[in-house]
Coordinates of N, CA and C in Angstrom, one line a residue:
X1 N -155.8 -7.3 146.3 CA -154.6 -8.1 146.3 C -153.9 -7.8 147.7
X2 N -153.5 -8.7 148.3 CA -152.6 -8.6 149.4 C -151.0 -9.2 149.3
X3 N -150.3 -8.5 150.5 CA -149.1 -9.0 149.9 C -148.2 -9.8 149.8
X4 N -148.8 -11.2 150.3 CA -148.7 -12.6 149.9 C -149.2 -12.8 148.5
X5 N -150.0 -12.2 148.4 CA -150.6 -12.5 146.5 C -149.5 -11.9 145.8
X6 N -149.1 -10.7 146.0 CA -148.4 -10.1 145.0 C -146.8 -10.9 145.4
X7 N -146.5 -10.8 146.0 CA -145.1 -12.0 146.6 C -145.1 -12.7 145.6
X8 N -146.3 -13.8 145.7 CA -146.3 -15.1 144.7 C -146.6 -14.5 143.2
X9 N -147.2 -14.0 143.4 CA -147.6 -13.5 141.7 C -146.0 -12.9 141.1
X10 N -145.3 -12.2 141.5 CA -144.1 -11.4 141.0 C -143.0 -13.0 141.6
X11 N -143.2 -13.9 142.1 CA -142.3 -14.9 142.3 C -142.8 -16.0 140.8
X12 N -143.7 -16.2 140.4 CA -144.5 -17.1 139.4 C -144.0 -16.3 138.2
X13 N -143.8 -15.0 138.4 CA -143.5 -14.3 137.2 C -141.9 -14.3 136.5
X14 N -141.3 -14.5 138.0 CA -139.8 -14.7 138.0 C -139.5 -16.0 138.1
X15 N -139.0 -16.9 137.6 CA -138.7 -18.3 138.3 C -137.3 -18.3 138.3
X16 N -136.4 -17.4 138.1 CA -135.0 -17.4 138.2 C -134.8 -16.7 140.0
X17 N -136.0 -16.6 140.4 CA -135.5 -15.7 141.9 C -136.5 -16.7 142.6
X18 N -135.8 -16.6 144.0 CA -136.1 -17.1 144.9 C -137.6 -17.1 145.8
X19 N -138.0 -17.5 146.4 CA -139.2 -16.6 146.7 C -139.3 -15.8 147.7
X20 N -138.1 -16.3 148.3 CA -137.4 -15.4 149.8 C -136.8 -14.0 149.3
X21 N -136.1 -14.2 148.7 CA -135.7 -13.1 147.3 C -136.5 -12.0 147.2
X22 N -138.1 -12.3 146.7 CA -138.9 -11.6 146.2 C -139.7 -11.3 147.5
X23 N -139.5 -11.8 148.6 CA -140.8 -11.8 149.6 C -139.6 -10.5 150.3
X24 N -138.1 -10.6 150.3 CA -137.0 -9.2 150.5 C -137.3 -8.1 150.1
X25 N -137.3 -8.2 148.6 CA -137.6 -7.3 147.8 C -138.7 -6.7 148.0
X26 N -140.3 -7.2 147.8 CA -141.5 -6.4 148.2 C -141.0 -5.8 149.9
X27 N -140.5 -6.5 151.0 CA -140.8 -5.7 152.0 C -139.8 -4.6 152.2
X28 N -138.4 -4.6 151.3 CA -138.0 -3.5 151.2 C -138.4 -2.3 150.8
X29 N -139.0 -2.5 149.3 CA -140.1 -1.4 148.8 C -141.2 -1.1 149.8
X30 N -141.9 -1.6 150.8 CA -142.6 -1.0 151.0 C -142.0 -0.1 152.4
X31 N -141.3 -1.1 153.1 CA -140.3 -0.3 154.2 C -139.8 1.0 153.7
X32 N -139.3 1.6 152.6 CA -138.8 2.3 152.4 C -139.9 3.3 151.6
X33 N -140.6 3.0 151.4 CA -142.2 3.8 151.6 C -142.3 4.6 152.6
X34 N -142.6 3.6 153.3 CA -143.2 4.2 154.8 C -142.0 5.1 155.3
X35 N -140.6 4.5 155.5 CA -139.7 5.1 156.2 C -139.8 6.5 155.4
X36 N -140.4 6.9 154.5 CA -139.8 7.7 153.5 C -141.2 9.1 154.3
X37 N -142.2 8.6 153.9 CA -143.6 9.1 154.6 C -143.4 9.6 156.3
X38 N -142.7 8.8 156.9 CA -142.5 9.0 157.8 C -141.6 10.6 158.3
X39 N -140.9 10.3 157.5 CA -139.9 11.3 157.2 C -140.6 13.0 156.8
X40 N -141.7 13.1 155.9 CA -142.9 13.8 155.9 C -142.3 13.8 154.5
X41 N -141.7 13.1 153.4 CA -141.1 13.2 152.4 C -142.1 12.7 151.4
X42 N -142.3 12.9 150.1 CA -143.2 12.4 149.2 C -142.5 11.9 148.1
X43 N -143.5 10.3 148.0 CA -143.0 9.5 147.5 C -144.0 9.1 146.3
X44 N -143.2 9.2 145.0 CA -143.7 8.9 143.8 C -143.3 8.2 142.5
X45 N -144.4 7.2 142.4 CA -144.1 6.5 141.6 C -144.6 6.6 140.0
X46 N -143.9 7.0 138.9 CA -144.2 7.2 137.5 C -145.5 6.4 137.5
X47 N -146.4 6.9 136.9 CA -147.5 6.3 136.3 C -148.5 5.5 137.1
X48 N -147.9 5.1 138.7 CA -148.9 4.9 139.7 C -149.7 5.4 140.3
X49 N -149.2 6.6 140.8 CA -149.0 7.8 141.7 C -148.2 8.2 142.9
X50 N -148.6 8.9 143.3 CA -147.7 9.8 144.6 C -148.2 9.3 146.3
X51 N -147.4 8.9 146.9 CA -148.0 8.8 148.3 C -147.4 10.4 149.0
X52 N -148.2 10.8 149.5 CA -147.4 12.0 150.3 C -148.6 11.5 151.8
X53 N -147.5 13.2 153.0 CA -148.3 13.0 154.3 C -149.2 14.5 154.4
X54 N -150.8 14.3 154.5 CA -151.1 15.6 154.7 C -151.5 16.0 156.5
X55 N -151.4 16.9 157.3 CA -151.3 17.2 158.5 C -153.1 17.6 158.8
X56 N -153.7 16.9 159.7 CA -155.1 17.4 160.1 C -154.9 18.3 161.5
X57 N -155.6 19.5 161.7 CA -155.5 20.4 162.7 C -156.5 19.6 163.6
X58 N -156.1 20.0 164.9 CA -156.7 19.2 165.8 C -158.1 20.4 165.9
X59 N -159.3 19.6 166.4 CA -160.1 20.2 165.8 C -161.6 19.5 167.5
X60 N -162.6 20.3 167.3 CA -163.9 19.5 168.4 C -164.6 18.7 167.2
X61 N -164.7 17.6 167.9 CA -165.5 16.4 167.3 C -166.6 16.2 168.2
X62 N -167.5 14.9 167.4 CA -168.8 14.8 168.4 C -168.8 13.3 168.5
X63 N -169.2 12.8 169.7 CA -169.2 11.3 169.7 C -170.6 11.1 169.2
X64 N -170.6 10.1 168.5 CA -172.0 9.7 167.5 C -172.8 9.5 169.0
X65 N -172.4 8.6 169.5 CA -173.3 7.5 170.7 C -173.9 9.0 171.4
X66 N -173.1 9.5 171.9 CA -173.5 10.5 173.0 C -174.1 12.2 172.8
X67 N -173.4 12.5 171.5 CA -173.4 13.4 170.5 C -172.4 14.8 171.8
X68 N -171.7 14.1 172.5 CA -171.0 14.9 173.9 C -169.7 15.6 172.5
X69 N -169.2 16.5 173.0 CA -168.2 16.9 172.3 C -166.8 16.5 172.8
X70 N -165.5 16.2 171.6 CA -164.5 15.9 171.7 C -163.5 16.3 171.6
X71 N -162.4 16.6 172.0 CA -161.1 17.2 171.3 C -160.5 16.3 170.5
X72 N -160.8 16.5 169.6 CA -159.4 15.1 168.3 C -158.5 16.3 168.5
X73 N -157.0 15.4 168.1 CA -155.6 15.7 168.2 C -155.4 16.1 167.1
X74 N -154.3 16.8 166.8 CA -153.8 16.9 165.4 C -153.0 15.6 165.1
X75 N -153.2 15.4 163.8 CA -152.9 14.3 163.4 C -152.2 14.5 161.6
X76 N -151.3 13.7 161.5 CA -150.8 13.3 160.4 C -151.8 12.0 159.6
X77 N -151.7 12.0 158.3 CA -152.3 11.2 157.1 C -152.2 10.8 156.3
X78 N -151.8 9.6 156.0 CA -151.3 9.3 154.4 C -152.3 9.5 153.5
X79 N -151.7 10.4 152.5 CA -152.2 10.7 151.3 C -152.0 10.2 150.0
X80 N -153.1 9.5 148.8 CA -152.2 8.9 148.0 C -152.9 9.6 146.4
X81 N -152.0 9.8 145.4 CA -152.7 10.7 144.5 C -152.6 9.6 143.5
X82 N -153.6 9.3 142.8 CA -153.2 8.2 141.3 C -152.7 9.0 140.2
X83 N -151.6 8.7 139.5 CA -151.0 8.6 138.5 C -151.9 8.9 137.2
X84 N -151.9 9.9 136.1 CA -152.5 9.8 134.9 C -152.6 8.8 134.0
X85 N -151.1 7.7 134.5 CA -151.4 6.4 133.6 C -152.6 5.7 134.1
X86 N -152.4 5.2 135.8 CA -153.5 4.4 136.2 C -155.1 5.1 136.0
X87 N -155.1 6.5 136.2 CA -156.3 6.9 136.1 C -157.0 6.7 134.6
X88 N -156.2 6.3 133.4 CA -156.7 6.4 132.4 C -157.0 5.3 132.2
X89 N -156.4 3.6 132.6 CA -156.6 2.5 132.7 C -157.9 2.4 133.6
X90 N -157.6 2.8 134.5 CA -159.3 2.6 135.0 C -160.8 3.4 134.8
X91 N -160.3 3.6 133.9 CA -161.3 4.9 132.7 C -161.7 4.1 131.3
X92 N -161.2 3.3 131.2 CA -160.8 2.9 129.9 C -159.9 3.3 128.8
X93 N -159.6 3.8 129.1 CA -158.6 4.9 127.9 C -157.6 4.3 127.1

């Protein structure tokens, strides 16, 4: 699903809101995700799961093509953990 589908889907679901409304609303949520991650702060949602940031050490890498060695940088990563509800739903449970 992308987030024109879910827009419309949670707009079809609402007919008392606008679709401008709901197209606010999803990009607030997710703005405030990110701003939140950004932040290095961890964000979680009951029964979805948890977005957090995990830090990768910069480290030698190898270029496939050349197999020459590389310095990768350290780098930050979004991390996302599923929730015990979703994990059980997609288990069957």
């Amino acid at each position: 699903m992308i987030r024109s589908e879910l827009i419309q889907k949670l707009a079809d679901e609402n007919p008392h809101l606008y679709q401008r409304d709901v197209e606010r609303i999803v990009n607030t949520v997710f703005e405030e995700i990110t701003s939140a991650m950004a932040r290095g702060d961890r964000v979680e949602l009951r029964g979805f799961g948890a977005f957090s940031v995990k830090k990768r050490d910069a480290r030698t890498g190898r270029n496939p093509r050349t197999g020459e060695a590389v310095e990768v940088e350290e780098k930050h990563v979004p991390f996302f953990k599923t929730g015990k509800l979703l994990r059980d739903r997609l288990n069957g449970k």
